[in-house]
PDB file of C-alpha atoms in Angstrom:
ATOM      1  CA  UNK D   1      -0.898 -94.274-140.973  1.00 83.00           C
ATOM      2  CA  UNK D   2      -1.594 -90.538-140.728  1.00 89.00           C
ATOM      3  CA  UNK D   3       1.038 -88.106-141.923  1.00 90.00           C
ATOM      4  CA  UNK D   4       1.621 -84.566-140.701  1.00 91.00           C
ATOM      5  CA  UNK D   5       2.951 -81.885-143.041  1.00 92.00           C
ATOM      6  CA  UNK D   6       5.871 -79.959-141.587  1.00 95.00           C
ATOM      7  CA  UNK D   7       6.994 -77.134-143.848  1.00 96.00           C
ATOM      8  CA  UNK D   8      10.008 -74.865-143.697  1.00 97.00           C
ATOM      9  CA  UNK D   9      11.138 -72.670-146.590  1.00 97.00           C
ATOM     10  CA  UNK D  10      14.230 -71.134-148.079  1.00 97.00           C
ATOM     11  CA  UNK D  11      13.179 -68.254-150.318  1.00 97.00           C
ATOM     12  CA  UNK D  12      15.699 -66.774-152.745  1.00 96.00           C
ATOM     13  CA  UNK D  13      15.108 -63.139-153.730  1.00 97.00           C
ATOM     14  CA  UNK D  14      17.380 -61.186-156.043  1.00 96.00           C
ATOM     15  CA  UNK D  15      18.180 -57.809-154.501  1.00 97.00           C
ATOM     16  CA  UNK D  16      17.408 -54.745-156.616  1.00 96.00           C
ATOM     17  CA  UNK D  17      20.749 -53.001-156.954  1.00 95.00           C
ATOM     18  CA  UNK D  18      22.498 -51.170-159.756  1.00 95.00           C
ATOM     19  CA  UNK D  19      25.594 -53.352-159.570  1.00 95.00           C
ATOM     20  CA  UNK D  20      26.491 -56.928-158.716  1.00 95.00           C
ATOM     21  CA  UNK D  21      27.364 -58.159-155.225  1.00 95.00           C
ATOM     22  CA  UNK D  22      31.156 -57.918-155.412  1.00 94.00           C
ATOM     23  CA  UNK D  23      31.920 -55.887-158.554  1.00 93.00           C
ATOM     24  CA  UNK D  24      30.708 -52.856-160.475  1.00 93.00           C
ATOM     25  CA  UNK D  25      29.042 -54.749-163.328  1.00 93.00           C
ATOM     26  CA  UNK D  26      25.453 -53.799-164.057  1.00 92.00           C
ATOM     27  CA  UNK D  27      23.028 -56.019-162.134  1.00 90.00           C
ATOM     28  CA  UNK D  28      19.970 -55.652-164.438  1.00 87.00           C
ATOM     29  CA  UNK D  29      20.781 -58.426-166.899  1.00 88.00           C
ATOM     30  CA  UNK D  30      17.479 -59.884-168.118  1.00 84.00           C
ATOM     31  CA  UNK D  31      17.306 -58.187-171.512  1.00 87.00           C
ATOM     32  CA  UNK D  32      21.054 -57.959-172.145  1.00 91.00           C
ATOM     33  CA  UNK D  33      22.835 -60.092-174.727  1.00 93.00           C
ATOM     34  CA  UNK D  34      24.657 -63.072-173.139  1.00 92.00           C
ATOM     35  CA  UNK D  35      27.951 -62.413-171.359  1.00 92.00           C
ATOM     36  CA  UNK D  36      27.866 -58.618-171.739  1.00 93.00           C
ATOM     37  CA  UNK D  37      27.538 -57.758-168.015  1.00 93.00           C
ATOM     38  CA  UNK D  38      30.805 -59.342-166.938  1.00 93.00           C
ATOM     39  CA  UNK D  39      34.240 -58.239-165.742  1.00 92.00           C
ATOM     40  CA  UNK D  40      37.406 -59.874-164.349  1.00 93.00           C
ATOM     41  CA  UNK D  41      35.880 -59.994-160.821  1.00 90.00           C
ATOM     42  CA  UNK D  42      32.628 -61.800-161.660  1.00 86.00           C
ATOM     43  CA  UNK D  43      34.465 -64.059-164.121  1.00 86.00           C
ATOM     44  CA  UNK D  44      36.963 -64.914-161.349  1.00 86.00           C
ATOM     45  CA  UNK D  45      40.068 -64.074-163.315  1.00 90.00           C
ATOM     46  CA  UNK D  46      43.362 -64.385-161.416  1.00 90.00           C
ATOM     47  CA  UNK D  47      44.422 -61.464-159.230  1.00 91.00           C
ATOM     48  CA  UNK D  48      41.047 -59.786-158.765  1.00 91.00           C
ATOM     49  CA  UNK D  49      39.509 -58.884-155.411  1.00 89.00           C
ATOM     50  CA  UNK D  50      35.817 -58.517-154.524  1.00 89.00           C
ATOM     51  CA  UNK D  51      34.391 -55.275-153.113  1.00 93.00           C
ATOM     52  CA  UNK D  52      31.091 -55.585-151.233  1.00 94.00           C
ATOM     53  CA  UNK D  53      27.952 -53.850-152.509  1.00 96.00           C
ATOM     54  CA  UNK D  54      26.744 -51.759-149.546  1.00 96.00           C
ATOM     55  CA  UNK D  55      23.325 -51.218-151.171  1.00 97.00           C
ATOM     56  CA  UNK D  56      22.732 -55.002-151.070  1.00 97.00           C
ATOM     57  CA  UNK D  57      23.777 -55.158-147.414  1.00 97.00           C
ATOM     58  CA  UNK D  58      21.392 -52.318-146.513  1.00 97.00           C
ATOM     59  CA  UNK D  59      18.520 -53.981-148.409  1.00 97.00           C
ATOM     60  CA  UNK D  60      19.121 -57.259-146.567  1.00 97.00           C
ATOM     61  CA  UNK D  61      19.168 -55.562-143.177  1.00 97.00           C
ATOM     62  CA  UNK D  62      15.978 -53.601-144.014  1.00 98.00           C
ATOM     63  CA  UNK D  63      14.344 -56.916-144.914  1.00 98.00           C
ATOM     64  CA  UNK D  64      15.502 -58.450-141.641  1.00 98.00           C
ATOM     65  CA  UNK D  65      14.090 -55.541-139.664  1.00 98.00           C
ATOM     66  CA  UNK D  66      10.744 -55.870-141.485  1.00 98.00           C
ATOM     67  CA  UNK D  67      10.760 -59.566-140.483  1.00 98.00           C
ATOM     68  CA  UNK D  68      11.401 -58.718-136.809  1.00 98.00           C
ATOM     69  CA  UNK D  69      14.933 -60.131-136.908  1.00 98.00           C
ATOM     70  CA  UNK D  70      17.850 -59.279-134.667  1.00 98.00           C
ATOM     71  CA  UNK D  71      20.800 -57.671-136.440  1.00 98.00           C
ATOM     72  CA  UNK D  72      24.023 -59.035-134.923  1.00 97.00           C
ATOM     73  CA  UNK D  73      26.956 -56.703-134.386  1.00 96.00           C
ATOM     74  CA  UNK D  74      29.175 -59.099-136.354  1.00 96.00           C
ATOM     75  CA  UNK D  75      28.614 -60.945-139.615  1.00 96.00           C
ATOM     76  CA  UNK D  76      30.884 -62.452-142.225  1.00 96.00           C
ATOM     77  CA  UNK D  77      30.986 -64.099-145.615  1.00 94.00           C
ATOM     78  CA  UNK D  78      32.256 -67.597-146.336  1.00 93.00           C
ATOM     79  CA  UNK D  79      33.267 -69.633-149.356  1.00 89.00           C
ATOM     80  CA  UNK D  80      30.766 -72.349-150.196  1.00 88.00           C
ATOM     81  CA  UNK D  81      32.397 -74.888-152.498  1.00 88.00           C
ATOM     82  CA  UNK D  82      30.324 -75.159-155.614  1.00 78.00           C
ATOM     83  CA  UNK D  83      31.921 -77.293-158.342  1.00 79.00           C
ATOM     84  CA  UNK D  84      29.339 -76.622-161.070  1.00 80.00           C
ATOM     85  CA  UNK D  85      29.896 -74.540-164.212  1.00 82.00           C
ATOM     86  CA  UNK D  86      27.412 -71.816-163.254  1.00 86.00           C
ATOM     87  CA  UNK D  87      29.903 -70.150-160.877  1.00 83.00           C
ATOM     88  CA  UNK D  88      33.271 -69.464-162.490  1.00 83.00           C
ATOM     89  CA  UNK D  89      35.203 -69.314-159.173  1.00 84.00           C
ATOM     90  CA  UNK D  90      34.276 -72.855-158.189  1.00 86.00           C
ATOM     91  CA  UNK D  91      32.783 -71.478-154.963  1.00 87.00           C
ATOM     92  CA  UNK D  92      30.035 -69.103-153.949  1.00 89.00           C
ATOM     93  CA  UNK D  93      30.579 -66.188-151.587  1.00 90.00           C
ATOM     94  CA  UNK D  94      27.762 -66.619-149.065  1.00 92.00           C
ATOM     95  CA  UNK D  95      26.989 -66.241-145.376  1.00 94.00           C
ATOM     96  CA  UNK D  96      26.770 -69.307-143.201  1.00 88.00           C
ATOM     97  CA  UNK D  97      27.336 -69.108-139.461  1.00 91.00           C
ATOM     98  CA  UNK D  98      27.183 -65.312-139.056  1.00 96.00           C
ATOM     99  CA  UNK D  99      24.369 -63.920-141.248  1.00 97.00           C
ATOM    100  CA  UNK D 100      23.154 -60.304-141.256  1.00 97.00           C
ATOM    101  CA  UNK D 101      19.740 -61.126-139.722  1.00 98.00           C
ATOM    102  CA  UNK D 102      18.638 -63.836-137.266  1.00 98.00           C
ATOM    103  CA  UNK D 103      15.715 -64.943-135.123  1.00 97.00           C
ATOM    104  CA  UNK D 104      12.741 -63.093-136.591  1.00 97.00           C
ATOM    105  CA  UNK D 105       9.124 -63.903-137.354  1.00 98.00           C
ATOM    106  CA  UNK D 106       6.329 -63.089-139.759  1.00 98.00           C
ATOM    107  CA  UNK D 107       2.705 -63.181-138.663  1.00 97.00           C
ATOM    108  CA  UNK D 108       0.217 -64.710-141.083  1.00 97.00           C
ATOM    109  CA  UNK D 109      -3.537 -65.272-141.009  1.00 93.00           C
ATOM    110  CA  UNK D 110      -4.599 -68.869-141.581  1.00 85.00           C
ATOM    111  CA  UNK D 111      -8.020 -70.431-140.974  1.00 83.00           C
ATOM    112  CA  UNK D 112      -9.133 -67.284-139.155  1.00 86.00           C
ATOM    113  CA  UNK D 113      -6.260 -67.303-136.661  1.00 90.00           C
ATOM    114  CA  UNK D 114      -2.974 -65.411-136.439  1.00 95.00           C
ATOM    115  CA  UNK D 115       0.151 -67.536-136.535  1.00 96.00           C
ATOM    116  CA  UNK D 116       3.814 -66.562-136.298  1.00 96.00           C
ATOM    117  CA  UNK D 117       6.228 -68.198-138.723  1.00 97.00           C
ATOM    118  CA  UNK D 118       9.751 -68.162-137.309  1.00 98.00           C
ATOM    119  CA  UNK D 119      12.561 -66.739-139.439  1.00 98.00           C
ATOM    120  CA  UNK D 120      15.889 -68.475-138.795  1.00 97.00           C
ATOM    121  CA  UNK D 121      17.993 -66.133-140.882  1.00 97.00           C
ATOM    122  CA  UNK D 122      18.176 -63.665-143.735  1.00 98.00           C
ATOM    123  CA  UNK D 123      21.543 -63.831-145.403  1.00 97.00           C
ATOM    124  CA  UNK D 124      23.212 -62.529-148.512  1.00 96.00           C
ATOM    125  CA  UNK D 125      25.155 -64.251-151.255  1.00 95.00           C
ATOM    126  CA  UNK D 126      25.847 -64.020-154.961  1.00 93.00           C
ATOM    127  CA  UNK D 127      23.620 -65.593-157.593  1.00 92.00           C
ATOM    128  CA  UNK D 128      24.858 -68.118-160.135  1.00 90.00           C
ATOM    129  CA  UNK D 129      25.121 -67.885-163.910  1.00 91.00           C
ATOM    130  CA  UNK D 130      22.406 -69.180-166.205  1.00 91.00           C
ATOM    131  CA  UNK D 131      22.851 -72.541-167.894  1.00 90.00           C
ATOM    132  CA  UNK D 132      21.073 -72.968-171.202  1.00 89.00           C
ATOM    133  CA  UNK D 133      20.691 -76.616-172.142  1.00 91.00           C
ATOM    134  CA  UNK D 134      20.222 -77.409-175.803  1.00 91.00           C
ATOM    135  CA  UNK D 135      19.914 -80.609-177.726  1.00 93.00           C
ATOM    136  CA  UNK D 136      23.554 -80.630-178.832  1.00 92.00           C
ATOM    137  CA  UNK D 137      25.130 -79.200-175.674  1.00 91.00           C
ATOM    138  CA  UNK D 138      24.902 -76.520-173.027  1.00 89.00           C
ATOM    139  CA  UNK D 139      25.681 -72.819-173.067  1.00 91.00           C
ATOM    140  CA  UNK D 140      26.345 -70.492-170.154  1.00 92.00           C
ATOM    141  CA  UNK D 141      25.452 -66.835-169.697  1.00 92.00           C
ATOM    142  CA  UNK D 142      27.466 -65.194-166.898  1.00 93.00           C
ATOM    143  CA  UNK D 143      25.390 -61.985-166.807  1.00 93.00           C
ATOM    144  CA  UNK D 144      23.499 -63.209-163.711  1.00 92.00           C
ATOM    145  CA  UNK D 145      26.621 -64.529-161.932  1.00 92.00           C
ATOM    146  CA  UNK D 146      27.339 -62.298-158.961  1.00 92.00           C
ATOM    147  CA  UNK D 147      23.960 -60.549-158.722  1.00 95.00           C
ATOM    148  CA  UNK D 148      23.072 -60.050-155.015  1.00 96.00           C
ATOM    149  CA  UNK D 149      20.757 -62.767-153.722  1.00 96.00           C
ATOM    150  CA  UNK D 150      18.989 -62.765-150.353  1.00 97.00           C
ATOM    151  CA  UNK D 151      17.996 -66.047-148.763  1.00 97.00           C
ATOM    152  CA  UNK D 152      15.162 -65.934-146.247  1.00 98.00           C
ATOM    153  CA  UNK D 153      15.043 -69.167-144.245  1.00 98.00           C
ATOM    154  CA  UNK D 154      12.084 -70.052-142.017  1.00 98.00           C
ATOM    155  CA  UNK D 155      11.712 -72.471-139.176  1.00 97.00           C
ATOM    156  CA  UNK D 156       9.579 -75.527-139.936  1.00 97.00           C
ATOM    157  CA  UNK D 157       6.472 -73.834-138.501  1.00 96.00           C
ATOM    158  CA  UNK D 158       3.975 -74.298-141.322  1.00 96.00           C
ATOM    159  CA  UNK D 159       1.605 -77.251-141.364  1.00 95.00           C
ATOM    160  CA  UNK D 160      -0.623 -76.676-144.400  1.00 94.00           C
ATOM    161  CA  UNK D 161      -0.377 -75.527-147.991  1.00 93.00           C
ATOM    162  CA  UNK D 162      -2.573 -72.557-147.040  1.00 94.00           C
ATOM    163  CA  UNK D 163      -0.093 -71.471-144.372  1.00 96.00           C
ATOM    164  CA  UNK D 164       2.758 -71.735-146.889  1.00 96.00           C
ATOM    165  CA  UNK D 165       0.749 -69.695-149.407  1.00 96.00           C
ATOM    166  CA  UNK D 166      -0.101 -67.037-146.795  1.00 96.00           C
ATOM    167  CA  UNK D 167       3.568 -66.810-145.787  1.00 97.00           C
ATOM    168  CA  UNK D 168       4.807 -66.470-149.371  1.00 97.00           C
ATOM    169  CA  UNK D 169       2.126 -63.936-150.279  1.00 96.00           C
ATOM    170  CA  UNK D 170       2.908 -61.738-147.282  1.00 97.00           C
ATOM    171  CA  UNK D 171       6.681 -62.043-147.796  1.00 98.00           C
ATOM    172  CA  UNK D 172       6.227 -61.090-151.467  1.00 98.00           C
ATOM    173  CA  UNK D 173       4.300 -57.963-150.432  1.00 97.00           C
ATOM    174  CA  UNK D 174       6.970 -56.964-147.904  1.00 98.00           C
ATOM    175  CA  UNK D 175       9.853 -57.367-150.360  1.00 98.00           C
ATOM    176  CA  UNK D 176       8.015 -55.313-152.987  1.00 97.00           C
ATOM    177  CA  UNK D 177       6.904 -52.639-150.496  1.00 97.00           C
ATOM    178  CA  UNK D 178      10.466 -52.192-149.228  1.00 97.00           C
ATOM    179  CA  UNK D 179      11.710 -51.952-152.828  1.00 96.00           C
ATOM    180  CA  UNK D 180      14.464 -54.481-152.135  1.00 97.00           C
ATOM    181  CA  UNK D 181      13.352 -57.093-154.689  1.00 95.00           C
ATOM    182  CA  UNK D 182      10.916 -57.488-157.551  1.00 92.00           C
ATOM    183  CA  UNK D 183      10.055 -60.786-155.838  1.00 85.00           C
TER     184      UNK D 183
END
């Protein structure tokens, strides 16, 4: 029996912003001591309200335009239930049915021919915290929780590992060129 590879991808790219997605905490967290880039909003303490990071929205829309996407006049965020310890709210603020960018494409070169890879959507959400598993238990660092995260979702248009590699390489270059992600 012959098998055919059918490949679609969901690429997660942290957005380069100064602050987190829904609060003013510093987004660059990598070299910070654990749990030092947190506040009542990203820790989901009672009574706090999120405020959207417009820089993250602009970066997502710029990415969508670079990927030939349509930018709908209306978009919204949803709650995605997420009962794991790496999000303190118990849900993730994400986009589902009305993302910022839809219906684009990215042209790649594979086996000497041009091929368009369809882009279903580019949407924005908040990243999760970092779980650190140790022999005697697990620790959690909330510094990353709430950092803006773009998801770039393709159609299942790729058929070979080379096509997937060409797509990822070109997407990486675009994200870096736009300055929206370190990719």
